JSON list of C-alpha atoms in Angstrom, two decimals:
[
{"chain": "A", "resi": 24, "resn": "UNK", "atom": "CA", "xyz": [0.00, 0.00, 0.00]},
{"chain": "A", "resi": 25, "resn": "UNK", "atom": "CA", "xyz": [1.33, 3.96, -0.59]},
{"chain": "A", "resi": 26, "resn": "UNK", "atom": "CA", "xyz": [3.06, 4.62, 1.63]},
{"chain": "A", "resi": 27, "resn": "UNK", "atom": "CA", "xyz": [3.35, 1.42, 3.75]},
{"chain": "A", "resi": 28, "resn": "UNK", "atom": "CA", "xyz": [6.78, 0.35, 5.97]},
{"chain": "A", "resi": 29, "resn": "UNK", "atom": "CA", "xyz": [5.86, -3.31, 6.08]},
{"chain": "A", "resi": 30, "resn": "UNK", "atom": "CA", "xyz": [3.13, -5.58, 6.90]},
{"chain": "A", "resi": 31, "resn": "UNK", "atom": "CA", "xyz": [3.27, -8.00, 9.05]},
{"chain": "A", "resi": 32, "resn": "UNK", "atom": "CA", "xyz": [0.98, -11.09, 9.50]},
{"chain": "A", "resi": 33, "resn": "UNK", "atom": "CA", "xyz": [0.58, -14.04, 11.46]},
{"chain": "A", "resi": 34, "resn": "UNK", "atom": "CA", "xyz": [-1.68, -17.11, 12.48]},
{"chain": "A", "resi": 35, "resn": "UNK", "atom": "CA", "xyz": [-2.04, -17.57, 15.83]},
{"chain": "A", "resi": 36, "resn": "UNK", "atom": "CA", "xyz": [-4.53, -20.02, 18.15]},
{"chain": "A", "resi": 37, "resn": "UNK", "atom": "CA", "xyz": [-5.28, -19.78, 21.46]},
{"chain": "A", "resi": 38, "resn": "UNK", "atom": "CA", "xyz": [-3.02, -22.23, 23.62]},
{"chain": "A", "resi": 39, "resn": "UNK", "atom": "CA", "xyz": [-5.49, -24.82, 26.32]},
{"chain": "A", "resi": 40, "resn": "UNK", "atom": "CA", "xyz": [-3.58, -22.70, 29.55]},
{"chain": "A", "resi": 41, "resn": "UNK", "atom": "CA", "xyz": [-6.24, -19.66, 28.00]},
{"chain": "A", "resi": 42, "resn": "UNK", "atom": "CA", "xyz": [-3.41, -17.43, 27.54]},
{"chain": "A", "resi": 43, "resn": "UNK", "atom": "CA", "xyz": [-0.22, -16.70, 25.58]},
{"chain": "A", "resi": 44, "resn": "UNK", "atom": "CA", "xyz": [2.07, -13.85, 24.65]},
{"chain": "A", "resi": 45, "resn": "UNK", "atom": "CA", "xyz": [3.76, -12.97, 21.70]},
{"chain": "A", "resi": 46, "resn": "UNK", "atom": "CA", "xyz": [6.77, -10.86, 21.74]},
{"chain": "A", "resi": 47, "resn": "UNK", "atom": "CA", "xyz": [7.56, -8.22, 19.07]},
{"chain": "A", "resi": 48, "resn": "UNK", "atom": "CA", "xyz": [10.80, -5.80, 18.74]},
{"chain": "A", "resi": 49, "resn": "UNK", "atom": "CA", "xyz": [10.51, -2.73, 15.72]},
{"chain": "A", "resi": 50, "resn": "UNK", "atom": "CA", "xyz": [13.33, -0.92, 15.07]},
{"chain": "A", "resi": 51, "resn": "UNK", "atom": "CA", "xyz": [12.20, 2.35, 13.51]},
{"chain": "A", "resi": 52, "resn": "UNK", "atom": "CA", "xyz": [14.42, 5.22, 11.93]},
{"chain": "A", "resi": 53, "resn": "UNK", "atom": "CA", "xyz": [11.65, 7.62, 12.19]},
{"chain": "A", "resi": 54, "resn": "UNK", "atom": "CA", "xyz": [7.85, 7.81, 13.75]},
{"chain": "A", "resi": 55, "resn": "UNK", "atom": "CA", "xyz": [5.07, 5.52, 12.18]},
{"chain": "A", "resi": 56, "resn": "UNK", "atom": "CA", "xyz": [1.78, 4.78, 12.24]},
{"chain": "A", "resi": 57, "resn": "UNK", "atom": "CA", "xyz": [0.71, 1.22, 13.41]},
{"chain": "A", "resi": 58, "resn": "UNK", "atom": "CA", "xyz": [-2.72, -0.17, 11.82]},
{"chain": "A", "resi": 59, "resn": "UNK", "atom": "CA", "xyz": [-4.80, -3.02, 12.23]},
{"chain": "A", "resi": 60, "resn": "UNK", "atom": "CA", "xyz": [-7.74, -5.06, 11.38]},
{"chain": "A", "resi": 61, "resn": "UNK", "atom": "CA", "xyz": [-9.98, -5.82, 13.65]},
{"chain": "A", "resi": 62, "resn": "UNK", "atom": "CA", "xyz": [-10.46, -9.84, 14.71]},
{"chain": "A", "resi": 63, "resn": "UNK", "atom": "CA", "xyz": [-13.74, -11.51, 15.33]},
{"chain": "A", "resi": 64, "resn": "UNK", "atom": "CA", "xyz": [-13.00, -13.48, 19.02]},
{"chain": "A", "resi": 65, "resn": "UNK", "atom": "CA", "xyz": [-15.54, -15.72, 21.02]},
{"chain": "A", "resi": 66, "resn": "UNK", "atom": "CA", "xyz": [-17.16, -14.47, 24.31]},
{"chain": "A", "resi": 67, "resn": "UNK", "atom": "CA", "xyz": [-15.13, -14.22, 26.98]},
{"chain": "A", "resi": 68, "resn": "UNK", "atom": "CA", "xyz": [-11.19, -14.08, 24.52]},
{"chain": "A", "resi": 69, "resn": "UNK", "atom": "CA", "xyz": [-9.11, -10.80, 24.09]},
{"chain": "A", "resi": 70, "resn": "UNK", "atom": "CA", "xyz": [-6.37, -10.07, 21.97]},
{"chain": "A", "resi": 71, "resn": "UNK", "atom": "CA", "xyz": [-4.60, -7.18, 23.11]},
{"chain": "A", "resi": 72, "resn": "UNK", "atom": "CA", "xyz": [-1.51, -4.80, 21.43]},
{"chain": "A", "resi": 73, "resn": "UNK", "atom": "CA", "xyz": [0.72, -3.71, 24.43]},
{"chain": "A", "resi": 74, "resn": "UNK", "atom": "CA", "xyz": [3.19, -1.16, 23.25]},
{"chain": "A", "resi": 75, "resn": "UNK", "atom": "CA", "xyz": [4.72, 0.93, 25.75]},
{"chain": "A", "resi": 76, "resn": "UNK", "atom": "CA", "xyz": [2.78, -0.51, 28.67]},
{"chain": "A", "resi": 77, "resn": "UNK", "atom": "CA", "xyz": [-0.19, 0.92, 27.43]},
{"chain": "A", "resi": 78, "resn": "UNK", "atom": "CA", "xyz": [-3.00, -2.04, 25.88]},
{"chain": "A", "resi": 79, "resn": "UNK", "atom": "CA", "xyz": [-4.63, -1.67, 22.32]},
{"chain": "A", "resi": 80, "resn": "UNK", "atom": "CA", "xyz": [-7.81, -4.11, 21.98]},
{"chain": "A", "resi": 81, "resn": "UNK", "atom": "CA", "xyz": [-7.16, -5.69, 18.36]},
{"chain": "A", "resi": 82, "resn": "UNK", "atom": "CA", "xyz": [-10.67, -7.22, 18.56]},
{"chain": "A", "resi": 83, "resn": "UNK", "atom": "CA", "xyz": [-11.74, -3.98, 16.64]},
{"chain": "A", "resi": 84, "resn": "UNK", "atom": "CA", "xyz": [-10.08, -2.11, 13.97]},
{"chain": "A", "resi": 85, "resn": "UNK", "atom": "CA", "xyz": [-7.41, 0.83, 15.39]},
{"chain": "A", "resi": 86, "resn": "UNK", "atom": "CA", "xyz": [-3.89, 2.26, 14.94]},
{"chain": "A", "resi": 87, "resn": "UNK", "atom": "CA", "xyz": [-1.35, 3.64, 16.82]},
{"chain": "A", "resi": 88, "resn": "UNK", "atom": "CA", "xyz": [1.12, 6.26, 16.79]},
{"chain": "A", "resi": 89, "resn": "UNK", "atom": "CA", "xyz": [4.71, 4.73, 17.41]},
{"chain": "A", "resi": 90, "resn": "UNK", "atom": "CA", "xyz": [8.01, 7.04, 17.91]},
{"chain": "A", "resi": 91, "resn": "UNK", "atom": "CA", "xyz": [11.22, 6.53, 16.45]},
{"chain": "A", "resi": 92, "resn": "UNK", "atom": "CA", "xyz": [14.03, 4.07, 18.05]},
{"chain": "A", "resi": 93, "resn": "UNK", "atom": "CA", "xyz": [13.30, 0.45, 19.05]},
{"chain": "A", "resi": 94, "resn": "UNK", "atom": "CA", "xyz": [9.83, -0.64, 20.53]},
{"chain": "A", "resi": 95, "resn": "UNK", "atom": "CA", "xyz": [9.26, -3.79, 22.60]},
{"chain": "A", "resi": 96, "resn": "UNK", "atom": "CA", "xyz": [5.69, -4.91, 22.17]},
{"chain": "A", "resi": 97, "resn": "UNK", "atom": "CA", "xyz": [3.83, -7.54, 23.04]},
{"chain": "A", "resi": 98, "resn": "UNK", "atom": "CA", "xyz": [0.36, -9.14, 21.73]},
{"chain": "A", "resi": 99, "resn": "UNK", "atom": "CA", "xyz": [-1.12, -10.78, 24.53]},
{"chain": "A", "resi": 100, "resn": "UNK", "atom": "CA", "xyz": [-4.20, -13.44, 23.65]},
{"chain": "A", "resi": 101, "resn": "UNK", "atom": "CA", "xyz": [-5.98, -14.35, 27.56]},
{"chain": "A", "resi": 102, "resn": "UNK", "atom": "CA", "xyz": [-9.68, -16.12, 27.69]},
{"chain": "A", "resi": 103, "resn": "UNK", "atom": "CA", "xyz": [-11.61, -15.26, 30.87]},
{"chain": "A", "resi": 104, "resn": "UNK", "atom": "CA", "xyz": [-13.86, -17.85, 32.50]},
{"chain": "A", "resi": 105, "resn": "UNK", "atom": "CA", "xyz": [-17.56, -16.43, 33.36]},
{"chain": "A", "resi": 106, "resn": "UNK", "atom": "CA", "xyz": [-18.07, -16.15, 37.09]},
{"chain": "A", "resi": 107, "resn": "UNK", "atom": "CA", "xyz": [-20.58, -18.82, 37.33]},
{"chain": "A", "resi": 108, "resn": "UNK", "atom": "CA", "xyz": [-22.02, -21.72, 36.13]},
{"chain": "A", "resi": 109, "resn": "UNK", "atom": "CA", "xyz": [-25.35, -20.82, 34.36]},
{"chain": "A", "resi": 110, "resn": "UNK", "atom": "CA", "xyz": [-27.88, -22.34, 32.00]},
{"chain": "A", "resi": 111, "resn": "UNK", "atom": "CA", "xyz": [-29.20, -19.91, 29.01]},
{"chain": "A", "resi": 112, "resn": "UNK", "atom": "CA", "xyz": [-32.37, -19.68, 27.29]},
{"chain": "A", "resi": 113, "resn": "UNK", "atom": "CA", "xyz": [-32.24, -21.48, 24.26]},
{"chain": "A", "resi": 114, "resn": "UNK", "atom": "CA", "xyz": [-32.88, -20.19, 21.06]},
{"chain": "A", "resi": 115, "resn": "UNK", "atom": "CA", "xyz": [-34.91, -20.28, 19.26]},
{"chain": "A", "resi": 116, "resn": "UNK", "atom": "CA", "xyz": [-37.71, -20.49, 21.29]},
{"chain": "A", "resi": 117, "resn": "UNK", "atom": "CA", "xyz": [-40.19, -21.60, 20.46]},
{"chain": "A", "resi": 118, "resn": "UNK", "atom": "CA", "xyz": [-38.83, -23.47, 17.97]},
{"chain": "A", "resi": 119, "resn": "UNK", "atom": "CA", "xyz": [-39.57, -26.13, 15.50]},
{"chain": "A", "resi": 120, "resn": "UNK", "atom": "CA", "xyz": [-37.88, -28.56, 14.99]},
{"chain": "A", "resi": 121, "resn": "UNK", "atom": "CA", "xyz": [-34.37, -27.94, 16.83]},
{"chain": "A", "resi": 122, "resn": "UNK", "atom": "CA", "xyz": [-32.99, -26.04, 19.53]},
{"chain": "A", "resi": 123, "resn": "UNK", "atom": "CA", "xyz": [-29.68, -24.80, 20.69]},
{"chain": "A", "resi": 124, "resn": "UNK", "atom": "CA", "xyz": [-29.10, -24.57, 23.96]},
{"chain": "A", "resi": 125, "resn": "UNK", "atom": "CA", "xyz": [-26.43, -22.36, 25.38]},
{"chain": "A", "resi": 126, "resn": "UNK", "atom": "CA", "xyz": [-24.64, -22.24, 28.58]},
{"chain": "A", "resi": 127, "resn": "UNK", "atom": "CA", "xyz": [-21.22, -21.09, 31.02]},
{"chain": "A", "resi": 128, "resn": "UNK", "atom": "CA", "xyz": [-18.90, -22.74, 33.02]},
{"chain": "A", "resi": 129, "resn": "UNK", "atom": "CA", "xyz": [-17.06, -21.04, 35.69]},
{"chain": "A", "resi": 130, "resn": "UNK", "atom": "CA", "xyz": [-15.31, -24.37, 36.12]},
{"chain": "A", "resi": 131, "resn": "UNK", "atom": "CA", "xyz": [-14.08, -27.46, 33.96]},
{"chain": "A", "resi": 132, "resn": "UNK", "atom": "CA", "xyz": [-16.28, -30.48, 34.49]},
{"chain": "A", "resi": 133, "resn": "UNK", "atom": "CA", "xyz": [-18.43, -33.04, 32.74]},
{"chain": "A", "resi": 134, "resn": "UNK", "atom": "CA", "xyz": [-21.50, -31.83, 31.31]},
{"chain": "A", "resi": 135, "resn": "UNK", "atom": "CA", "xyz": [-24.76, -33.09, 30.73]},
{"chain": "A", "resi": 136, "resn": "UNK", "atom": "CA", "xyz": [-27.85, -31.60, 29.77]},
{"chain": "A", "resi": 137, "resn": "UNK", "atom": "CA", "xyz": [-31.33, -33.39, 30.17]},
{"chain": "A", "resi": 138, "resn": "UNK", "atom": "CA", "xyz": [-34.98, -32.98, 28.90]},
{"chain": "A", "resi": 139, "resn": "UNK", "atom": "CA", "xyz": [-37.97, -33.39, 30.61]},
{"chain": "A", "resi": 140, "resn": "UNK", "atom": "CA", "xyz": [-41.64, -33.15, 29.78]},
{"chain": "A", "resi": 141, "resn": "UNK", "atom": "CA", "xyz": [-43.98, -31.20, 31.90]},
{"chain": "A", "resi": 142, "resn": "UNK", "atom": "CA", "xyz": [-44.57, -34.49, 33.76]},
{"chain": "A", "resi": 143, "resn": "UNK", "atom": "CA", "xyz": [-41.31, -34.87, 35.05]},
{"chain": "A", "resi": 144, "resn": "UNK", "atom": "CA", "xyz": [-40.69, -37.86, 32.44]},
{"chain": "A", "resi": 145, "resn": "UNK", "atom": "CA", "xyz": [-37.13, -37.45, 30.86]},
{"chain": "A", "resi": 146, "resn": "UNK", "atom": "CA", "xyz": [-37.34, -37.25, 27.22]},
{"chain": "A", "resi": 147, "resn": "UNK", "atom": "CA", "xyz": [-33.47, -36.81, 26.59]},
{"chain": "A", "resi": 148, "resn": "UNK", "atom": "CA", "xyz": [-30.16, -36.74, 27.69]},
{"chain": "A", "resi": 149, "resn": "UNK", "atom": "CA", "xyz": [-27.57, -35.12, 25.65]},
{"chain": "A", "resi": 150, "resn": "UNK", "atom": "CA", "xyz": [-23.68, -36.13, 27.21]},
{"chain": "A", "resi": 151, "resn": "UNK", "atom": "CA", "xyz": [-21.62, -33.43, 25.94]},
{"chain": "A", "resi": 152, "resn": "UNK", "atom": "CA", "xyz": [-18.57, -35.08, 28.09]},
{"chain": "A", "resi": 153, "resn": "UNK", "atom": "CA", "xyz": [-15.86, -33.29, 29.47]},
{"chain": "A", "resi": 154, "resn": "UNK", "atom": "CA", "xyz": [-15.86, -29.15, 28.76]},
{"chain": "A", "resi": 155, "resn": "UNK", "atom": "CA", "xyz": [-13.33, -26.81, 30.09]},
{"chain": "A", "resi": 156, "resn": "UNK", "atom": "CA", "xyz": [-14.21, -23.32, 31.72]},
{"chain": "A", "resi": 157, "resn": "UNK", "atom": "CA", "xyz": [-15.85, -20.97, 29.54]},
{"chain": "A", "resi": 158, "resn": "UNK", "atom": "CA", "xyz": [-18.43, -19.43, 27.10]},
{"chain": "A", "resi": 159, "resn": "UNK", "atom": "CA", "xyz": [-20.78, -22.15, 25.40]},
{"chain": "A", "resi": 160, "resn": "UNK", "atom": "CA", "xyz": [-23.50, -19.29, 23.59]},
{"chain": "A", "resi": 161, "resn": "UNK", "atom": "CA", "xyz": [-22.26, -19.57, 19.88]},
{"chain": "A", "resi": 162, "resn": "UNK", "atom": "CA", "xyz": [-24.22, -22.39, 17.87]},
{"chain": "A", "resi": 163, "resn": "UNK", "atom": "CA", "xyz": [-20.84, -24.39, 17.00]},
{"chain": "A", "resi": 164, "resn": "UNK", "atom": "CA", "xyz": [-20.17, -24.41, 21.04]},
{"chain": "A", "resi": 165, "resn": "UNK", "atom": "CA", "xyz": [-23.96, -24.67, 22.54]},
{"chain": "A", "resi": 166, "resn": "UNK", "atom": "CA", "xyz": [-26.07, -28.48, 22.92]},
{"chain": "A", "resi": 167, "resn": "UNK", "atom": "CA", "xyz": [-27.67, -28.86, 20.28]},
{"chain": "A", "resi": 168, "resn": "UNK", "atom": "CA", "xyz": [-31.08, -31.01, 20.13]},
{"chain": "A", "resi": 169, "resn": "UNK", "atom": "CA", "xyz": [-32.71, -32.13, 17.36]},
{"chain": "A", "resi": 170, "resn": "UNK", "atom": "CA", "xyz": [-36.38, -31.99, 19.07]},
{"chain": "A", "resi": 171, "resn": "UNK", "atom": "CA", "xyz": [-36.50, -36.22, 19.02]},
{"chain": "A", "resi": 172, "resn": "UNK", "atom": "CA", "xyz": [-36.77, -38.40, 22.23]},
{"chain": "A", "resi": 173, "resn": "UNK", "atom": "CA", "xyz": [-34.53, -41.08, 23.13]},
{"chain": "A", "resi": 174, "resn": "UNK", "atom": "CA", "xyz": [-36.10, -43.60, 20.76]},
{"chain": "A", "resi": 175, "resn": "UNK", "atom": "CA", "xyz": [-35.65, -41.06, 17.79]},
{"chain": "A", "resi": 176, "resn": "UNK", "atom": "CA", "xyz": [-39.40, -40.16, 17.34]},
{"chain": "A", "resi": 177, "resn": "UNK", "atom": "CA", "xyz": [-39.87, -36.49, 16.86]},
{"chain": "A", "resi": 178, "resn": "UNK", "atom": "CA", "xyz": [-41.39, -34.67, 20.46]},
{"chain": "A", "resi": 179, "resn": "UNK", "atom": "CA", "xyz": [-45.59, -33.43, 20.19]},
{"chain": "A", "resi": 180, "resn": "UNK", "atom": "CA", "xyz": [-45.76, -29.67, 20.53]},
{"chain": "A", "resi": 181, "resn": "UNK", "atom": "CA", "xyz": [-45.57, -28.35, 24.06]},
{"chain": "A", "resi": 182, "resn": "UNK", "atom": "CA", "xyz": [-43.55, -26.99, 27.28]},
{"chain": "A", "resi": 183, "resn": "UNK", "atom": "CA", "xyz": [-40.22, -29.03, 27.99]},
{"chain": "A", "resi": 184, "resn": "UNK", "atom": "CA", "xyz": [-37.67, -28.44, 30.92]},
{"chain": "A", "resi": 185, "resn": "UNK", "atom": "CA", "xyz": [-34.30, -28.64, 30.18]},
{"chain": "A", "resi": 186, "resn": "UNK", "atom": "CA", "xyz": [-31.70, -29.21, 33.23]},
{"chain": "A", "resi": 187, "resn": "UNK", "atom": "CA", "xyz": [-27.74, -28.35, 32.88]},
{"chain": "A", "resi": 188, "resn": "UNK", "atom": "CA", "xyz": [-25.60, -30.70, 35.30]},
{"chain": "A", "resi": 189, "resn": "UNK", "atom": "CA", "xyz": [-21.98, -29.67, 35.17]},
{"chain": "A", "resi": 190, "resn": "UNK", "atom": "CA", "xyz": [-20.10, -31.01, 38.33]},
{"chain": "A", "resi": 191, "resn": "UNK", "atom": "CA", "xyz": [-22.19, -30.19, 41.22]},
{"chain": "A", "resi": 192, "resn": "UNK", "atom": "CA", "xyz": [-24.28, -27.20, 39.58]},
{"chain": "A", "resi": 193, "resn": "UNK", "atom": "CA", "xyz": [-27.45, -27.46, 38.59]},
{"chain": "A", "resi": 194, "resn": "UNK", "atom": "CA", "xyz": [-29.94, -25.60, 36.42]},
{"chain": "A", "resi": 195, "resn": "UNK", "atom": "CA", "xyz": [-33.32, -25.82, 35.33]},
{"chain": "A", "resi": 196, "resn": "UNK", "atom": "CA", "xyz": [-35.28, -23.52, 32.54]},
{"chain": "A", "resi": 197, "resn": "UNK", "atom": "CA", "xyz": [-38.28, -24.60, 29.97]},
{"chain": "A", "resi": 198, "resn": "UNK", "atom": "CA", "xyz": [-38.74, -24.40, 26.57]},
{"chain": "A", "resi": 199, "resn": "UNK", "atom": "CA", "xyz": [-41.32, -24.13, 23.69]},
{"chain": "A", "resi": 200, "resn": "UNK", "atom": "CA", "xyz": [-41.92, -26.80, 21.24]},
{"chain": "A", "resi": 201, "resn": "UNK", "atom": "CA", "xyz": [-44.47, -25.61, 18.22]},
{"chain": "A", "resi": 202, "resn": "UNK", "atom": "CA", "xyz": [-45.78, -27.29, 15.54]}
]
């Protein structure tokens, strides 16, 4: 581009520890401008530009005025854990014929969510195994239920509970099925 020093560009992932730090050293022989893109992160992830102490969120797009002389910077990726354990509604709702179902976990545990009709009968059970601390919201992330019992036959229109059981938390909510 006119008037463009460099570009520089890199893949990086976030590490399981929920953090990591990538150093960066710029030698400049005069002052510069410092642009970025912004980068779409999930709930609860930040990506960060530290240059001179001071942070620079790279989750939307910015720039930055950088003097002359060598700069230490840092980008800094960290994923915060929500500070409880709670059970979303799920969307949509009411729905027809499937449901996500979104939740957080403060902690890492197994996770299971179960369905129940108004009766107390249980209609479902959806294992999602072992899930570390976190956001669960997007579709990719949330349970997901296809709206068919545990023989496979799709569920009659009506109010369901749904119950999240991760460790020793517990949650309850209901849901709309419609027809």
């Amino acid at each position: 581009e006119d008037g463009a020093v460099g570009r520089l560009s890199r893949s990086i992932a976030p590490t399981e520890a929920g953090h990591a730090e990538w150093p960066l050293r710029a030698s400049l022989p005069s002052a510069a401008t410092l642009t970025w893109d912004g980068v779409d992160l999930r709930q609860g992830e930040s990506l960060r530009l530290y240059l001179d102490g001071r942070p620079h969120d790279l989750t939307r797009a910015g720039s930055v005025d950088v003097p002359p002389g060598a700069r230490d910077m840092a980008v800094r990726f960290a994923r915060v854990s929500p500070a409880n354990t709670r059970l979303l509604a799920n969307y949509p709702n009411p729905f027809n014929p499937e449901t996500w179902i979104p939740f957080e976990l403060q902690e890492a545990s197994e996770v299971l969510v179960r369905i129940y009709g108004v009766d107390g009968g249980l209609v479902r059970a959806l294992d999602l195994g072992y899930r570390a601390a976190g956001y669960y919201t997007a579709r990719a992330d949330a349970a997901y239920w296809d709206g068919r019992n545990r023989t496979g036959e799709r569920v009659a229109s009506g109010v369901y509970l749904y119950e999240l059981q991760a460790g020793s938390e517990r949650a309850l909510r209901r849901m709309l099925v419609l027809k």
